[in-house]
Amino acid sequence: MTTTTGSRPSTDTPSTPAPRARKFRIRSVGGMLGLTVVGIVFLLPFYWMFSSAFKPEGEIYRWPLQWIPSTIVFDHFARAWEAVPFAQFFVNSLIVTAAGSTLKVLLAVFSAYAFAFLRFPGKKIVFLAVLGALMVPGHVTLLINYMTIGNLGLINTYAGIFLPGLASAFGTFLLRQHFLALPKEVLEAAELDGCGHVRRLVYFVLPMSKPAVVTVALIAVIDEWNDFIWPLLVTNTLQARTLPIGLMFLKETEGVDQWGPIMAGTVLVILPMLLLFLFAQRYIVAGLAGAAVRR
Amino acid sequence: MSLFTRQSALTSSALSRRRFLAIAGGVAASVPILAACGAPGGGSSSGGFAQPDVAPPAQFQGRTNIVFWSGWSGTNGEALAKLINRYNESQSDIYVEIQQFQGYDGLTEKLSAGLQARQIPDVAIFSDVSWNKFFLSGHLEPLGSHFTDTWNAETYHDRLFQEGVVRGEPYWVPFGRSTPLFYYNKDVFAQAGLPDRAPETWDEFRDWGNRITGRDYRGNKLMMRAYTGSDDWYFQGLLWNYDGAMSDGLDITVDSAAAIAAAEFDRACVNDDKIGYLAQEINTDFTNGLVATITNSTGSLTGLTKGAEASGFELGAGFLPVALDTGVPTGGAGLGILKNADPERKAAAAQVIAFLAEDQQAAEWAVDTGYLPATKGAATSSIVTQRIAENPNYGLAIDQLDRARQPDPARLFVGSTILEMRTVIQKLYTDNADPAAALGAAAATMRRDAEDIRAQYEELVA
């Protein structure tokens, strides 16, 4: 991204600085407009969700649309909370997400380090296999994973929920690309000074790759938190289920959905992730752009 | 899509879900073969099949634990929980725990996976088109030997009960059965000068549709009907109305001239006359006054009545239109016991089903959910008759049962049928596909899959 915008002025036909500045400004107004449109497209559903969660029931379905609630009601939250044991689900989500994403990142960091810096036989083939794993849709492995977890006796346990997702092909790939772009001289110097692999990883590679690691960690957390199909399949009881499954309890199997409580439940489920993402999104951009551009 | 390998959000895409269902269906059918390969079971009980975890509350400790897998959420889920709670409190030997999954399809997936991992519930809900597959692979317990003097074939509505009987042996008893009704917006019909009733024939429906479509209603241009692409039971009914069928036994007839005529009718309504469209959510569009009519399960009558009231119009309901022949599908669910569950727990599970069939419970279930009263006692109970007196629409579904038919064998036993039919109707609505070509492609797949199960079918059903 930076390279294209940086190179464009130099290939432009030569002109005086003043019109160029004006041209740039016009372009940026157009850009602002574009950004605003895109922003609205993304934010509108969020606004609708939040406002519906606090609107009186009738205003959710009213036509023409009632954009601003006439009064703020908390009734939907009370109903959602009553229908679903969200407190228990919240604890479960917290445990599964914490354990799952920590292990996932750890595994990704170690395997990426191996792929980037170690020499071992069959490295290319193994890496190709990892890339291949990126192409496999999750649903294909669902049943196989269920049988494996079943045979391990882990159905309806926290471990059963996060174990199959631990090996992250995407995380490994992203971190390996990032590691390869690091200056070799630093690592060589460290090696000459007698640093082993662990020390090189912890004191040199990781500090230099902070955006990439944070990106992988964040995506892992959000992924683990939002995951629905697998936790639903692998758990049976209320004691083991996670937040997104709570939303299923609010949906009608037959008939007309009560969107108020569903929206209130959705707000409860995504709020932590929304906050986390808002605080950490700059790392994600830096991490993804870093891995893509530098190679 | 998730950046990681697993699907992450609630929005499971239709395609991958469909693919998974196909795999799961295949697995369900092939379980007896695979079971011989000795998947290690963590189980304590019969044949290596274990019961899933149960966590009884303190006051129910020390009883026989029964696991009940359900696909009902929302209102229906609460109604079931109320009845099961009552059962747990009514006696001191058995504790029933409901474990909930996502709809009938989600439950079928879970059960298929559970059979593979050899961890199964004792009693489960099976939809009208899923129990057959589990029966065919030998996973359903014959219920005849569990029947008692007070709970038996006589308890249930005859026609509904017969749907769960194969060669004289019941495997599946009705609980939460439904049939589709035709719903219309009385306001719109009155404004268009139409009589206050559902159209009697599909031709009349089309005629009325052309008169209604394009009218202004509350600032919107009206359409006649919102179609759903995710359910094929209306299409099953339409086929019968045109003297067609999905199959005769296991011989696929869905590409016959009669079936093509039925499909052509739907295609022409949506794409030539443009009186209908494929909707994301038919109930929402209907209650918001965007369309004049929908067809939907009797189970949604309560929700639609409330929705229409909130939206400020009166809800009308009637029988589904007919053409050359009558015939409406039935749907919904029933209860079955898993054959490989522990014998003692199977006996306990039968007691639970018997409890749910008692007049009081069966009647409450019908009134709370809007499903058909499935037992004779429920149909004549005071709360059901009172409900019908208050709102005659509730009686319609019961009256319409005289026109009901059991789904064609292909729809019951051939795993790919429902997916293929959904694909066909989606193609008809959105791609304006040639009915003969779309049905021909579906028929080819169904024929191949029908051969896979023909031996089992001949041995156990035909």
GROMACS .gro file of C-alpha atoms in nm, chain A residues 61 63 83 104 133-134 136-140 142-143 146-147 150-151 155-156 161-162 164-171 216 219-220 223-224 226-230 232-237 239 241 244 247-259, chain B residues 2-10 12 16-17 19-20 23-24 27 39-40 52-55 69 71-76 78 97 99-104 109-110 112-114 116-117 119 178 218 220 281 283-284 287-288 297 299-300 303-304 306 371:
model
  122
   61TYR     CA    1  -4.021  -0.360   1.330
   63TRP     CA    2  -4.171   0.102   0.893
   83ALA     CA    3  -3.367  -1.720   2.892
  104LYS     CA    4  -0.240  -2.139   1.959
  133ALA     CA    5  -0.408  -2.690   0.568
  134LEU     CA    6  -0.501  -2.328   0.495
  136VAL     CA    7  -0.917  -2.704   0.388
  137PRO     CA    8  -1.260  -2.571   0.486
  138GLY     CA    9  -1.340  -2.626   0.851
  139HIS     CA   10  -1.655  -2.829   0.788
  140VAL     CA   11  -1.461  -3.104   0.618
  142LEU     CA   12  -1.564  -3.142   1.171
  143LEU     CA   13  -1.672  -3.504   1.185
  146TYR     CA   14  -1.544  -3.509   1.666
  147MET     CA   15  -1.448  -3.875   1.648
  150GLY     CA   16  -1.469  -3.858   2.132
  151ASN     CA   17  -1.207  -4.129   2.142
  155ILE     CA   18  -1.648  -3.445   2.452
  156ASN     CA   19  -1.817  -3.178   2.661
  161ILE     CA   20  -1.347  -2.723   2.249
  162PHE     CA   21  -1.005  -2.572   2.188
  164PRO     CA   22  -0.865  -2.924   1.743
  165GLY     CA   23  -0.806  -2.557   1.661
  166LEU     CA   24  -0.464  -2.525   1.824
  167ALA     CA   25  -0.251  -2.574   1.515
  168SER     CA   26  -0.299  -2.252   1.326
  169ALA     CA   27  -0.175  -2.270   0.969
  170PHE     CA   28  -0.251  -1.906   0.912
  171GLY     CA   29  -0.066  -1.793   1.225
  216VAL     CA   30  -0.197  -1.350   1.533
  219ILE     CA   31  -0.724  -1.304   1.550
  220ALA     CA   32  -0.685  -1.617   1.760
  223ASP     CA   33  -1.177  -1.657   1.643
  224GLU     CA   34  -1.194  -1.862   1.960
  226ASN     CA   35  -1.683  -1.624   1.815
  227ASP     CA   36  -1.655  -1.990   1.720
  228PHE     CA   37  -1.998  -2.150   1.704
  229ILE     CA   38  -2.029  -2.468   1.501
  230TRP     CA   39  -1.754  -2.669   1.668
  232LEU     CA   40  -2.198  -2.651   1.963
  233LEU     CA   41  -2.114  -2.991   1.825
  234VAL     CA   42  -1.865  -3.094   2.089
  235THR     CA   43  -2.059  -2.983   2.396
  236ASN     CA   44  -2.386  -3.119   2.533
  237THR     CA   45  -2.458  -2.951   2.863
  239GLN     CA   46  -2.213  -2.626   3.202
  241ARG     CA   47  -2.115  -2.419   2.647
  244PRO     CA   48  -2.227  -1.774   2.086
  247LEU     CA   49  -2.764  -1.681   2.095
  248MET     CA   50  -2.896  -2.001   1.944
  249PHE     CA   51  -3.119  -2.045   2.251
  250LEU     CA   52  -3.284  -1.712   2.171
  251LYS     CA   53  -3.365  -1.793   1.811
  252GLU     CA   54  -3.705  -1.944   1.741
  253THR     CA   55  -3.704  -2.291   1.589
  254GLU     CA   56  -4.036  -2.219   1.431
  255GLY     CA   57  -4.228  -1.897   1.392
  256VAL     CA   58  -4.131  -1.537   1.439
  257ASP     CA   59  -3.806  -1.439   1.607
  258GLN     CA   60  -3.806  -1.193   1.896
  259TRP     CA   61  -3.532  -0.967   1.769
  297SER     CA   62  -1.235  -1.708   0.927
  298LEU     CA   63  -0.870  -1.662   0.857
  299PHE     CA   64  -0.801  -1.973   1.056
  300THR     CA   65  -0.904  -2.309   0.928
  301ARG     CA   66  -1.221  -2.331   1.130
  302GLN     CA   67  -1.545  -2.159   1.047
  303SER     CA   68  -1.593  -1.896   1.310
  304ALA     CA   69  -1.914  -1.700   1.315
  305LEU     CA   70  -2.280  -1.783   1.359
  307SER     CA   71  -2.257  -2.089   0.863
  311SER     CA   72  -2.071  -2.561   0.358
  312ARG     CA   73  -2.361  -2.651   0.578
  314ARG     CA   74  -2.193  -3.013   0.220
  315PHE     CA   75  -2.164  -3.109   0.584
  318ILE     CA   76  -2.148  -3.597   0.471
  319ALA     CA   77  -2.339  -3.640   0.794
  322VAL     CA   78  -2.232  -4.126   0.773
  334ALA     CA   79  -1.404  -4.743   1.691
  335PRO     CA   80  -1.290  -4.745   2.051
  347PRO     CA   81  -2.321  -3.817   2.726
  348ASP     CA   82  -2.232  -3.627   3.043
  349VAL     CA   83  -2.521  -3.539   3.269
  350ALA     CA   84  -2.510  -3.292   3.555
  364TRP     CA   85  -3.151  -3.440   2.273
  366GLY     CA   86  -3.342  -2.916   1.851
  367TRP     CA   87  -3.595  -2.669   1.986
  368SER     CA   88  -3.497  -2.323   2.102
  369GLY     CA   89  -3.692  -2.007   2.180
  370THR     CA   90  -4.059  -2.047   2.272
  371ASN     CA   91  -4.072  -2.417   2.187
  373GLU     CA   92  -3.909  -2.318   2.691
  392GLU     CA   93  -3.175  -3.363   3.109
  394GLN     CA   94  -2.943  -3.112   2.574
  395GLN     CA   95  -3.010  -2.865   2.300
  396PHE     CA   96  -2.873  -2.831   1.948
  397GLN     CA   97  -2.948  -2.611   1.652
  398GLY     CA   98  -3.275  -2.709   1.490
  399TYR     CA   99  -3.355  -3.043   1.333
  404GLU     CA  100  -2.551  -3.365   1.251
  405LYS     CA  101  -2.487  -3.409   1.619
  407SER     CA  102  -2.457  -3.870   1.328
  408ALA     CA  103  -2.135  -3.752   1.488
  409GLY     CA  104  -2.240  -3.901   1.822
  411GLN     CA  105  -1.953  -4.228   1.518
  412ALA     CA  106  -1.798  -4.136   1.851
  414GLN     CA  107  -2.181  -4.146   2.256
  473SER     CA  108  -4.709  -2.960   1.191
  513ARG     CA  109  -4.819   0.153   0.347
  515ASN     CA  110  -4.450  -0.011  -0.039
  576GLU     CA  111  -3.703  -1.418   0.600
  578ASN     CA  112  -4.220  -1.404   0.836
  579THR     CA  113  -4.056  -1.063   0.870
  582THR     CA  114  -4.567  -0.913   0.917
  583ASN     CA  115  -4.415  -0.589   0.787
  592SER     CA  116  -4.599  -2.412   0.932
  594GLY     CA  117  -4.619  -2.386   1.432
  595SER     CA  118  -4.571  -2.021   1.336
  598GLY     CA  119  -4.591  -1.575   1.618
  599LEU     CA  120  -4.759  -1.451   1.301
  601LYS     CA  121  -4.875  -1.152   1.730
  666TYR     CA  122  -4.805  -2.762   1.682
   0.00000   0.00000   0.00000
